Amino acid sequence: MTQRFIEFVMMQQQNAALFLGLIPNPQTGKGEVNLEVARMFIDQLVMIRAKTRGNLIEDELKILNSAISNLQMAFVEVSKSQGQPADSTAGIEPPAEPKAAEKQEAAPIAEPPATDADSKKKFTKSYGA
């Protein structure tokens, strides 16, 4: 399962890099930038990290954190080169190192039961755009 998880993370990272223009489009051979789609792939990796907290082995967590950090830095650089305002990347921050109490060996925390209000919430993230 570890290999499959790492392959999944790498595939998401490659897709984000494609839409950041870091990898040429296989059909056109040219780099194409689509910041909204790149942001979606980055957000998906951040969501995976949050949802798998406490369930990843050290290698999986390192690869996931590295992918997120590298993509976030690339997003900021590409945004700046595309002439995007500085506030469009305000929410992009490298991942914080986990505290000793939050190491992956810790048992996952049970979540409270969902309420009607929780079921109506949507997962959204804004970079200030």
Tab-separated table of C-alpha atoms in Angstrom:
chain	number	residue	atom	x	y	z
A	1	MET	CA	0.000	0.000	0.000
A	2	THR	CA	2.888	2.362	0.669
A	3	GLN	CA	4.046	2.142	-2.953
A	4	ARG	CA	0.503	2.831	-4.222
A	5	PHE	CA	0.162	5.850	-1.932
A	6	ILE	CA	3.495	7.253	-3.094
A	7	GLU	CA	2.494	6.693	-6.738
A	8	PHE	CA	-0.762	8.555	-6.096
A	9	VAL	CA	1.065	11.509	-4.515
A	10	MET	CA	3.567	11.609	-7.379
A	11	MET	CA	0.771	11.508	-9.960
A	12	GLN	CA	-0.999	14.437	-8.273
A	13	GLN	CA	2.311	16.298	-8.083
A	14	GLN	CA	2.958	15.688	-11.780
A	15	ASN	CA	-0.521	16.946	-12.698
A	16	ALA	CA	-0.006	20.126	-10.672
A	17	ALA	CA	3.422	20.635	-12.283
A	18	LEU	CA	1.828	20.226	-15.719
A	19	PHE	CA	-0.640	23.042	-14.994
A	20	LEU	CA	2.093	25.208	-13.503
A	21	GLY	CA	3.877	24.978	-16.869
A	22	LEU	CA	6.804	23.067	-15.362
A	23	ILE	CA	6.172	20.029	-17.576
A	24	PRO	CA	5.362	20.442	-21.278
A	25	ASN	CA	1.901	19.417	-22.410
A	26	PRO	CA	2.332	16.024	-24.123
A	27	GLN	CA	-0.029	17.027	-26.952
A	28	THR	CA	1.466	20.432	-27.756
A	29	GLY	CA	5.005	20.064	-26.412
A	30	LYS	CA	4.686	23.484	-24.763
A	31	GLY	CA	4.358	24.468	-21.131
A	32	GLU	CA	0.892	25.788	-20.326
A	33	VAL	CA	-0.133	27.577	-17.130
A	34	ASN	CA	-3.548	27.178	-15.518
A	35	LEU	CA	-3.228	28.390	-11.935
A	36	GLU	CA	-6.766	27.424	-10.921
A	37	VAL	CA	-6.309	23.779	-11.913
A	38	ALA	CA	-2.816	23.687	-10.373
A	39	ARG	CA	-4.294	25.099	-7.153
A	40	MET	CA	-6.928	22.346	-7.188
A	41	PHE	CA	-4.257	19.606	-7.328
A	42	ILE	CA	-2.243	21.272	-4.543
A	43	ASP	CA	-5.382	21.600	-2.410
A	44	GLN	CA	-6.159	17.927	-2.970
A	45	LEU	CA	-2.744	16.939	-1.627
A	46	VAL	CA	-3.217	19.222	1.393
A	47	MET	CA	-6.613	17.623	1.998
A	48	ILE	CA	-5.097	14.120	1.756
A	49	ARG	CA	-2.489	15.114	4.344
A	50	ALA	CA	-5.183	16.378	6.714
A	51	LYS	CA	-7.429	13.346	6.238
A	52	THR	CA	-4.605	10.826	6.705
A	53	ARG	CA	-3.076	12.474	9.783
A	54	GLY	CA	-1.910	9.768	12.156
A	55	ASN	CA	-2.211	7.017	9.534
A	56	LEU	CA	0.913	7.527	7.405
A	57	ILE	CA	4.318	6.004	7.913
A	58	GLU	CA	7.314	8.327	8.050
A	59	ASP	CA	8.331	7.839	4.388
A	60	GLU	CA	4.806	8.520	3.136
A	61	LEU	CA	4.552	11.688	5.211
A	62	LYS	CA	7.961	12.946	4.042
A	63	ILE	CA	7.063	12.456	0.383
A	64	LEU	CA	3.652	14.071	0.811
A	65	ASN	CA	5.063	17.076	2.704
A	66	SER	CA	7.856	17.476	0.152
A	67	ALA	CA	5.415	17.384	-2.773
A	68	ILE	CA	3.138	19.967	-1.150
A	69	SER	CA	6.000	22.265	-0.195
A	70	ASN	CA	7.630	22.126	-3.637
A	71	LEU	CA	4.331	22.729	-5.429
A	72	GLN	CA	3.387	25.636	-3.163
A	73	MET	CA	6.737	27.331	-3.795
A	74	ALA	CA	6.408	26.729	-7.544
A	75	PHE	CA	2.854	28.122	-7.457
A	76	VAL	CA	4.097	31.341	-5.847
A	77	GLU	CA	6.895	31.708	-8.399
A	78	VAL	CA	4.645	31.030	-11.404
A	79	SER	CA	1.986	33.396	-10.032
A	80	LYS	CA	4.554	36.167	-9.728
A	81	SER	CA	5.885	35.530	-13.237
A	82	GLN	CA	2.319	35.611	-14.591
A	83	GLY	CA	1.820	39.052	-13.056
A	84	GLN	CA	-0.669	37.859	-10.453
A	85	PRO	CA	-1.136	40.211	-7.496
A	86	ALA	CA	0.772	39.247	-4.360
A	87	ASP	CA	-2.439	38.584	-2.433
A	88	SER	CA	-3.410	35.778	-4.841
A	89	THR	CA	-0.770	33.586	-3.209
A	90	ALA	CA	-1.246	34.766	0.373
A	91	GLY	CA	-2.601	31.441	1.614
A	92	ILE	CA	0.306	29.371	0.321
A	93	GLU	CA	2.623	28.410	3.142
A	94	PRO	CA	5.064	25.526	3.488
A	95	PRO	CA	3.887	22.783	5.837
A	96	ALA	CA	4.834	23.152	9.476
A	97	GLU	CA	6.943	20.429	11.024
A	98	PRO	CA	4.804	18.235	13.272
A	99	LYS	CA	5.313	18.661	17.006
A	100	ALA	CA	6.539	15.708	19.017
A	101	ALA	CA	2.975	15.045	20.231
A	102	GLU	CA	1.719	15.000	16.629
A	103	LYS	CA	4.138	12.400	15.252
A	104	GLN	CA	2.562	9.837	12.950
A	105	GLU	CA	2.913	7.097	15.582
A	106	ALA	CA	0.256	8.791	17.722
A	107	ALA	CA	-3.194	7.256	17.736
A	108	PRO	CA	-5.744	9.080	15.574
A	109	ILE	CA	-8.193	11.306	17.397
A	110	ALA	CA	-11.826	10.289	17.157
A	111	GLU	CA	-13.960	12.920	15.481
A	112	PRO	CA	-17.318	13.974	16.930
A	113	PRO	CA	-20.420	12.808	15.086
A	114	ALA	CA	-21.479	14.981	12.156
A	115	THR	CA	-24.410	17.332	12.644
A	116	ASP	CA	-26.837	18.704	10.065
A	117	ALA	CA	-24.832	21.937	9.968
A	118	ASP	CA	-21.609	19.989	9.264
A	119	SER	CA	-23.177	18.131	6.350
A	120	LYS	CA	-23.935	21.409	4.575
A	121	LYS	CA	-20.369	22.728	4.766
A	122	LYS	CA	-18.235	22.628	1.650
A	123	PHE	CA	-14.493	22.141	1.487
A	124	THR	CA	-13.034	25.356	0.111
A	125	LYS	CA	-9.711	27.091	0.240
A	126	SER	CA	-8.820	30.523	-0.963
A	127	TYR	CA	-5.451	31.958	-1.814
A	128	GLY	CA	-6.842	35.460	-1.577
A	129	ALA	CA	-7.949	35.680	-5.202
